[in-house]
Short mmCIF file of C-alpha atoms in Angstrom, two decimals:
data_model
loop_
_atom_site.label_atom_id
_atom_site.label_comp_id
_atom_site.label_asym_id
_atom_site.label_seq_id
_atom_site.Cartn_x
_atom_site.Cartn_y
_atom_site.Cartn_z
CA UNK N 1 104.41 160.90 48.73
CA UNK N 2 102.15 163.39 50.49
CA UNK N 3 100.91 160.63 52.85
CA UNK N 4 104.46 159.76 53.83
CA UNK N 5 105.27 163.39 54.53
CA UNK N 6 102.14 163.73 56.65
CA UNK N 7 102.92 160.56 58.60
CA UNK N 8 106.50 161.69 59.23
CA UNK N 9 105.23 165.06 60.45
CA UNK N 10 102.75 163.38 62.79
CA UNK N 11 105.47 161.09 64.24
CA UNK N 12 107.79 164.05 64.80
CA UNK N 13 105.02 166.02 66.51
CA UNK N 14 104.22 163.05 68.74
CA UNK N 15 107.85 162.57 69.79
CA UNK N 16 108.26 166.28 70.56
CA UNK N 17 105.11 166.25 72.68
CA UNK N 18 106.36 163.14 74.58
CA UNK N 19 109.74 164.74 75.26
CA UNK N 20 108.05 167.88 76.58
CA UNK N 21 105.82 165.79 78.87
CA UNK N 22 108.80 163.81 80.20
CA UNK N 23 110.75 167.00 80.96
CA UNK N 24 107.78 168.44 82.81
CA UNK N 25 107.26 165.24 84.79
CA UNK N 26 110.97 165.09 85.66
CA UNK N 27 110.88 168.70 86.95
CA UNK N 28 107.83 167.87 89.03
CA UNK N 29 109.54 164.73 90.39
CA UNK N 30 112.63 166.73 91.45
CA UNK N 31 110.45 169.28 93.23
CA UNK N 32 108.60 166.48 95.01
CA UNK N 33 111.85 164.82 96.06
CA UNK N 34 113.17 168.01 97.60
CA UNK N 35 109.98 168.66 99.52
CA UNK N 36 109.67 165.02 100.67
CA UNK N 37 113.30 164.99 101.82
CA UNK N 38 112.77 168.19 103.86
CA UNK N 39 109.57 166.75 105.36
CA UNK N 40 111.23 163.46 106.32
CA UNK N 41 114.27 165.26 107.71
CA UNK N 42 112.06 167.43 109.95
CA UNK N 43 110.04 164.48 111.24
CA UNK N 44 113.04 162.20 111.92
CA UNK N 45 113.79 164.02 115.19
CA UNK N 46 110.47 162.97 116.84
CA UNK N 47 110.53 159.29 115.87
CA UNK N 48 108.07 157.01 117.69
CA UNK N 49 109.97 153.77 117.23
CA UNK N 50 111.48 151.48 114.68
CA UNK N 51 108.96 148.65 114.93
CA UNK N 52 105.73 150.62 114.64
CA UNK N 53 104.06 150.81 111.21
CA UNK N 54 101.59 153.37 112.59
CA UNK N 55 104.20 155.94 113.61
CA UNK N 56 104.70 158.99 111.45
CA UNK N 57 108.48 158.59 111.30
CA UNK N 58 111.24 156.21 112.36
CA UNK N 59 114.76 156.52 113.69
CA UNK N 60 118.04 156.51 111.80
CA UNK N 61 118.74 152.81 112.46
CA UNK N 62 116.19 151.94 109.78
CA UNK N 63 117.30 151.39 106.21
CA UNK N 64 115.81 154.73 105.17
CA UNK N 65 115.66 158.07 106.96
CA UNK N 66 114.87 161.63 106.14
CA UNK N 67 118.43 162.91 106.59
CA UNK N 68 119.78 160.34 104.17
CA UNK N 69 117.08 161.25 101.68
CA UNK N 70 117.97 164.92 101.90
CA UNK N 71 121.67 164.15 101.38
CA UNK N 72 120.89 161.91 98.43
CA UNK N 73 119.02 164.66 96.65
CA UNK N 74 121.22 167.69 97.32
CA UNK N 75 121.24 168.48 93.61
CA UNK N 76 117.58 169.62 93.78
CA UNK N 77 118.37 173.12 95.00
CA UNK N 78 115.41 174.96 93.49
CA UNK N 79 112.05 173.52 92.50
CA UNK N 80 111.21 173.70 88.82
CA UNK N 81 107.59 174.45 89.64
CA UNK N 82 107.26 176.86 92.61
CA UNK N 83 103.53 176.36 92.83
CA UNK N 84 103.98 172.63 93.39
CA UNK N 85 106.64 173.08 96.09
CA UNK N 86 104.65 175.74 97.95
CA UNK N 87 101.27 174.06 97.74
CA UNK N 88 100.07 172.81 101.17
CA UNK N 89 98.07 170.10 99.44
CA UNK N 90 101.20 168.71 97.74
CA UNK N 91 103.09 168.85 101.03
CA UNK N 92 100.38 166.87 102.83
CA UNK N 93 100.27 164.38 99.98
CA UNK N 94 104.05 163.89 100.10
CA UNK N 95 103.99 163.46 103.90
CA UNK N 96 101.15 160.92 103.65
CA UNK N 97 102.98 159.02 100.90
CA UNK N 98 106.22 158.87 102.88
CA UNK N 99 104.36 157.69 105.97
CA UNK N 100 102.30 154.98 104.26
CA UNK N 101 104.68 153.43 101.70
CA UNK N 102 106.82 151.57 104.24
CA UNK N 103 107.77 147.89 104.16
CA UNK N 104 108.58 146.30 107.54
CA UNK N 105 110.92 143.33 108.04
CA UNK N 106 111.55 141.42 111.26
CA UNK N 107 113.68 138.34 112.00
CA UNK N 108 113.15 136.53 115.32
CA UNK N 109 114.73 133.50 117.00
CA UNK N 110 113.00 131.95 120.02
CA UNK N 111 114.01 129.07 122.31
CA UNK N 112 111.30 127.14 124.15
CA UNK N 113 111.09 124.27 126.65
CA UNK N 114 107.65 123.20 125.40
CA UNK N 115 107.99 123.08 121.62
CA UNK N 116 104.50 121.84 120.69
CA UNK N 117 102.76 124.34 122.95
CA UNK N 118 104.80 127.25 121.55
CA UNK N 119 104.11 126.30 117.93
CA UNK N 120 100.39 125.99 118.66
CA UNK N 121 100.34 129.39 120.38
CA UNK N 122 102.27 130.90 117.46
CA UNK N 123 99.70 129.66 114.92
CA UNK N 124 96.85 130.93 117.10
CA UNK N 125 98.46 134.38 117.16
CA UNK N 126 98.92 134.21 113.40
CA UNK N 127 95.20 133.58 112.89
CA UNK N 128 94.23 136.24 115.40
CA UNK N 129 96.26 138.98 113.69
CA UNK N 130 95.19 137.99 110.16
CA UNK N 131 98.56 136.80 108.86
CA UNK N 132 99.45 133.84 106.70
CA UNK N 133 102.44 131.56 106.11
CA UNK N 134 104.41 131.92 102.89
CA UNK N 135 106.88 129.16 103.67
CA UNK N 136 107.55 126.86 106.65
CA UNK N 137 110.03 124.13 107.55
CA UNK N 138 110.03 121.60 110.39
CA UNK N 139 112.85 119.34 111.61
CA UNK N 140 112.87 116.88 114.49
CA UNK N 141 116.63 117.30 114.87
CA UNK N 142 117.43 113.62 114.30
CA UNK N 143 120.05 112.23 111.95
CA UNK N 144 118.93 111.04 108.55
CA UNK N 145 118.92 107.25 108.62
CA UNK N 146 116.92 104.25 107.44
CA UNK N 147 116.78 102.97 111.03
CA UNK N 148 114.36 104.17 113.67
CA UNK N 149 115.82 104.78 117.10
CA UNK N 150 113.19 105.63 119.68
CA UNK N 151 115.77 106.40 122.37
CA UNK N 152 117.75 108.89 120.24
CA UNK N 153 117.79 112.43 121.62
CA UNK N 154 116.20 114.95 119.24
CA UNK N 155 115.90 118.73 119.21
CA UNK N 156 112.95 120.01 117.18
CA UNK N 157 113.00 123.27 115.24
CA UNK N 158 110.44 125.24 113.22
CA UNK N 159 111.10 128.09 110.78
CA UNK N 160 108.55 130.10 108.79
CA UNK N 161 108.24 133.12 106.53
CA UNK N 162 105.12 135.09 107.47
CA UNK N 163 103.13 137.96 106.00
CA UNK N 164 101.43 140.05 108.66
CA UNK N 165 99.07 142.99 108.02
CA UNK N 166 101.14 146.09 108.66
CA UNK N 167 98.55 147.48 111.07
CA UNK N 168 99.08 144.39 113.28
CA UNK N 169 102.84 144.09 112.74
CA UNK N 170 103.95 145.54 116.09
CA UNK N 171 101.31 143.65 118.10
CA UNK N 172 102.20 140.34 116.46
CA UNK N 173 105.93 140.79 117.06
CA UNK N 174 105.32 141.61 120.72
CA UNK N 175 103.08 138.57 121.10
CA UNK N 176 105.58 136.28 119.33
CA UNK N 177 108.33 137.49 121.65
CA UNK N 178 106.45 135.90 124.55
CA UNK N 179 106.36 132.39 123.03
CA UNK N 180 109.60 131.50 124.81
CA UNK N 181 113.07 132.87 125.39
CA UNK N 182 113.69 135.54 122.74
CA UNK N 183 117.32 135.00 121.66
CA UNK N 184 117.54 137.52 118.84
CA UNK N 185 115.40 140.08 117.03
CA UNK N 186 116.38 142.16 114.02
CA UNK N 187 113.96 144.65 112.48
CA UNK N 188 114.28 147.12 109.63
CA UNK N 189 112.08 149.42 107.56
CA UNK N 190 112.30 150.13 103.86
CA UNK N 191 110.74 153.29 102.45
CA UNK N 192 109.45 152.64 98.92
CA UNK N 193 107.57 155.91 98.54
CA UNK N 194 110.01 157.42 96.08
CA UNK N 195 110.10 154.28 93.92
CA UNK N 196 106.31 154.09 93.92
CA UNK N 197 105.99 157.77 92.99
CA UNK N 198 108.54 157.40 90.17
CA UNK N 199 106.71 154.37 88.84
CA UNK N 200 103.43 156.33 88.87
CA UNK N 201 105.01 159.20 86.97
CA UNK N 202 106.56 156.82 84.44
CA UNK N 203 103.23 155.03 84.06
CA UNK N 204 101.47 158.30 83.23
CA UNK N 205 104.07 159.07 80.56
CA UNK N 206 103.76 155.63 78.97
CA UNK N 207 99.96 155.73 79.07
CA UNK N 208 99.92 159.15 77.38
CA UNK N 209 102.33 157.83 74.77
CA UNK N 210 100.14 154.77 74.30
CA UNK N 211 97.08 156.95 73.68
CA UNK N 212 98.95 159.00 71.07
CA UNK N 213 100.13 155.86 69.26
CA UNK N 214 96.59 154.47 69.27
CA UNK N 215 95.27 157.70 67.81
CA UNK N 216 98.07 157.74 65.24
CA UNK N 217 97.39 154.13 64.31
CA UNK N 218 93.79 154.94 63.48
CA UNK N 219 94.93 157.48 60.82
CA UNK N 220 97.45 155.22 59.05
CA UNK N 221 96.27 153.42 55.93
CA UNK N 222 99.49 151.79 54.72
CA UNK N 223 100.32 148.38 56.18
CA UNK N 224 104.07 148.99 56.42
CA UNK N 225 103.70 152.00 58.71
CA UNK N 226 100.84 150.39 60.61
CA UNK N 227 103.05 147.40 61.48
CA UNK N 228 105.87 149.68 62.68
CA UNK N 229 103.49 151.68 64.88
CA UNK N 230 101.90 148.50 66.26
CA UNK N 231 105.34 147.18 67.17
CA UNK N 232 106.14 150.34 69.09
CA UNK N 233 102.70 150.25 70.70
CA UNK N 234 103.25 146.65 71.84
CA UNK N 235 106.57 147.57 73.47
CA UNK N 236 104.89 150.45 75.31
CA UNK N 237 102.08 148.21 76.54
CA UNK N 238 104.61 145.67 77.81
CA UNK N 239 106.36 148.44 79.75
CA UNK N 240 103.02 149.55 81.19
CA UNK N 241 102.25 145.99 82.30
CA UNK N 242 105.66 145.65 83.98
CA UNK N 243 105.23 148.94 85.81
CA UNK N 244 101.77 147.99 87.05
CA UNK N 245 103.07 144.61 88.22
CA UNK N 246 105.82 146.28 90.23
CA UNK N 247 103.41 148.82 91.70
CA UNK N 248 101.04 146.03 92.75
CA UNK N 249 103.97 144.19 94.38
CA UNK N 250 104.91 147.33 96.31
CA UNK N 251 101.32 147.82 97.47
CA UNK N 252 101.22 144.20 98.66
CA UNK N 253 104.53 144.55 100.53
CA UNK N 254 103.29 147.74 102.17
CA UNK N 255 100.02 146.10 103.20
CA UNK N 256 101.65 142.89 104.52
CA UNK N 257 104.93 143.06 106.44
CA UNK N 258 107.58 140.32 106.44
CA UNK N 259 108.32 138.30 109.59
CA UNK N 260 110.90 135.49 109.65
CA UNK N 261 110.54 133.40 112.80
CA UNK N 262 112.51 130.44 114.15
CA UNK N 263 111.38 128.35 117.13
CA UNK N 264 113.97 126.00 118.63
CA UNK N 265 113.37 123.32 121.23
CA UNK N 266 115.75 123.40 124.21
CA UNK N 267 116.00 121.48 127.46
CA UNK N 268 116.70 122.82 130.89
CA UNK N 269 120.22 122.23 132.14
CA UNK N 270 120.46 120.32 135.43
CA UNK N 271 123.85 120.42 137.15
CA UNK N 272 125.07 117.29 138.91
CA UNK N 273 126.59 117.57 142.42
CA UNK N 274 130.38 117.24 142.57
CA UNK N 275 131.51 114.12 144.49
CA UNK N 276 134.92 113.96 146.19
CA UNK N 277 136.48 110.47 146.28
CA UNK N 278 138.28 109.26 149.45
CA UNK N 279 141.39 107.07 149.55
CA UNK N 280 139.37 103.92 150.05
CA UNK N 281 137.05 104.85 147.21
CA UNK N 282 140.01 105.28 144.87
CA UNK N 283 141.58 102.01 146.15
CA UNK N 284 138.35 100.13 145.63
CA UNK N 285 137.97 101.56 142.17
CA UNK N 286 141.57 100.61 141.30
CA UNK N 287 141.07 97.03 142.50
CA UNK N 288 137.87 96.74 140.56
CA UNK N 289 139.58 98.08 137.44
CA UNK N 290 142.49 95.65 137.91
CA UNK N 291 140.17 92.67 138.41
CA UNK N 292 138.05 93.74 135.48
CA UNK N 293 141.16 94.09 133.32
CA UNK N 294 142.47 90.64 134.34
CA UNK N 295 139.13 89.04 133.58
CA UNK N 296 139.07 90.79 130.24
CA UNK N 297 142.59 89.43 129.55
CA UNK N 298 141.52 85.85 130.38
CA UNK N 299 138.41 86.27 128.31
CA UNK N 300 140.43 87.51 125.38
CA UNK N 301 142.94 84.69 125.75
CA UNK N 302 140.16 82.10 125.80
CA UNK N 303 138.56 83.56 122.74
CA UNK N 304 141.96 83.60 121.03
CA UNK N 305 142.52 79.92 121.77
CA UNK N 306 139.04 79.06 120.51
CA UNK N 307 139.64 81.11 117.41
CA UNK N 308 143.03 79.47 116.73
CA UNK N 309 142.01 75.88 117.67
CA UNK N 310 141.19 74.70 114.12
CA UNK N 311 144.45 76.08 112.83
CA UNK N 312 146.37 74.49 115.73
CA UNK N 313 144.78 71.07 115.05
CA UNK N 314 145.68 71.32 111.37
CA UNK N 315 149.22 72.35 112.18
CA UNK N 316 149.50 69.45 114.71
CA UNK N 317 148.39 66.93 112.10
CA UNK N 318 150.94 68.23 109.61
CA UNK N 319 153.69 68.15 112.25
CA UNK N 320 152.73 64.61 113.27
CA UNK N 321 152.89 63.40 109.67
CA UNK N 322 156.24 65.06 109.09
CA UNK N 323 157.70 63.58 112.28
CA UNK N 324 156.37 60.14 111.39
CA UNK N 325 157.92 60.31 107.94
CA UNK N 326 161.25 61.48 109.37
CA UNK N 327 161.26 58.67 111.94
CA UNK N 328 160.44 56.08 109.27
CA UNK N 329 163.28 57.33 107.09
CA UNK N 330 165.69 57.27 109.98
CA UNK N 331 164.57 53.76 110.98
CA UNK N 332 165.03 52.53 107.43
CA UNK N 333 168.46 54.06 107.21
CA UNK N 334 169.43 52.49 110.56
CA UNK N 335 168.23 49.06 109.44
CA UNK N 336 170.17 49.41 106.23
CA UNK N 337 173.32 50.43 108.07
CA UNK N 338 172.91 47.48 110.47
CA UNK N 339 172.48 45.06 107.61
CA UNK N 340 175.55 46.42 105.87
CA UNK N 341 177.63 46.11 109.04
CA UNK N 342 176.50 42.50 109.54
CA UNK N 343 177.50 41.64 105.99
CA UNK N 344 180.89 43.15 106.51
CA UNK N 345 181.37 41.15 109.71
CA UNK N 346 180.45 37.94 107.92
CA UNK N 347 182.95 38.72 105.21
CA UNK N 348 185.62 39.30 107.80
CA UNK N 349 184.84 35.98 109.53
CA UNK N 350 184.91 33.92 106.35
CA UNK N 351 188.17 35.45 105.14
CA UNK N 352 190.51 33.88 107.84
CA UNK N 353 188.95 30.47 107.44
CA UNK N 354 189.69 30.44 103.73
CA UNK N 355 193.31 31.37 104.41
CA UNK N 356 193.68 28.46 106.88
CA UNK N 357 192.34 26.02 104.36
CA UNK N 358 194.85 27.23 101.82
CA UNK N 359 197.73 26.78 104.22
#
């Protein structure tokens, strides 16, 4: 019973200490946010350009600016820790953090008359500035088919997702713009300083909590409480691992900027001279069209006759047989009628003779 009371007291003391640490860290975070917002707001007026990762600030067209940061954190009216807000060292650290934790994005579309040469020059620039390709796609512009048509007109295209060292980001974008005709370019900057700082603060809290749970675990002798503490410790360690993974991802994004590039093959347009037809030209064209149409009519008629010839022969044979049968029937009927008429005449001739003999 005494052990359980002692363990409960230790758990309560640990939770109270963790709550106090979190409150202190939150106050420090609010003070840092206020100072960083004021620093960014002051430096936004002397921006050196949107596309430069080496500049100390950037203009309001980016996705993050100092004025917006100050407006977002208006609730931080007074710092919880005056010494932290007034310390020059903390101010320099906040300014350095805001300047360095920037992620650059750029989307470019380029048209070129010499596709192969532009793609080769692009890859040379990529090697020269130390970048690498995350994803790339190539298309020859032809239709998907099982048949190969060498004379088919094709328009090649190449798209890629690149990671460029942030120190070479501006130079690479300027060099890529000269690969051909730059049709579009869209660039933006994302400031991840606040997220990175919050993750660092949260990591410190979880690591301190992890140390306390490890120390507490070493004093527990009962298995039931040891399992409960180990379960909580495992959850904390998972949270620590997730935070470190996100912080590493942010550091990678800050070190290597994103560039999305598309290279399209185009061909130069050549206008044809406009030709005005005279009366004789139109008359000649009309006669040619008429003659061509008549020949096409005769050709079609001939092909129709050839196509229908077997059917016509069959129909002629059937008609011939029918006519022959009809004629034979008529001839037979005529012969029968003639025979009947002759018999009647013979009867008529023999009838008077028999009457004379009787008289």
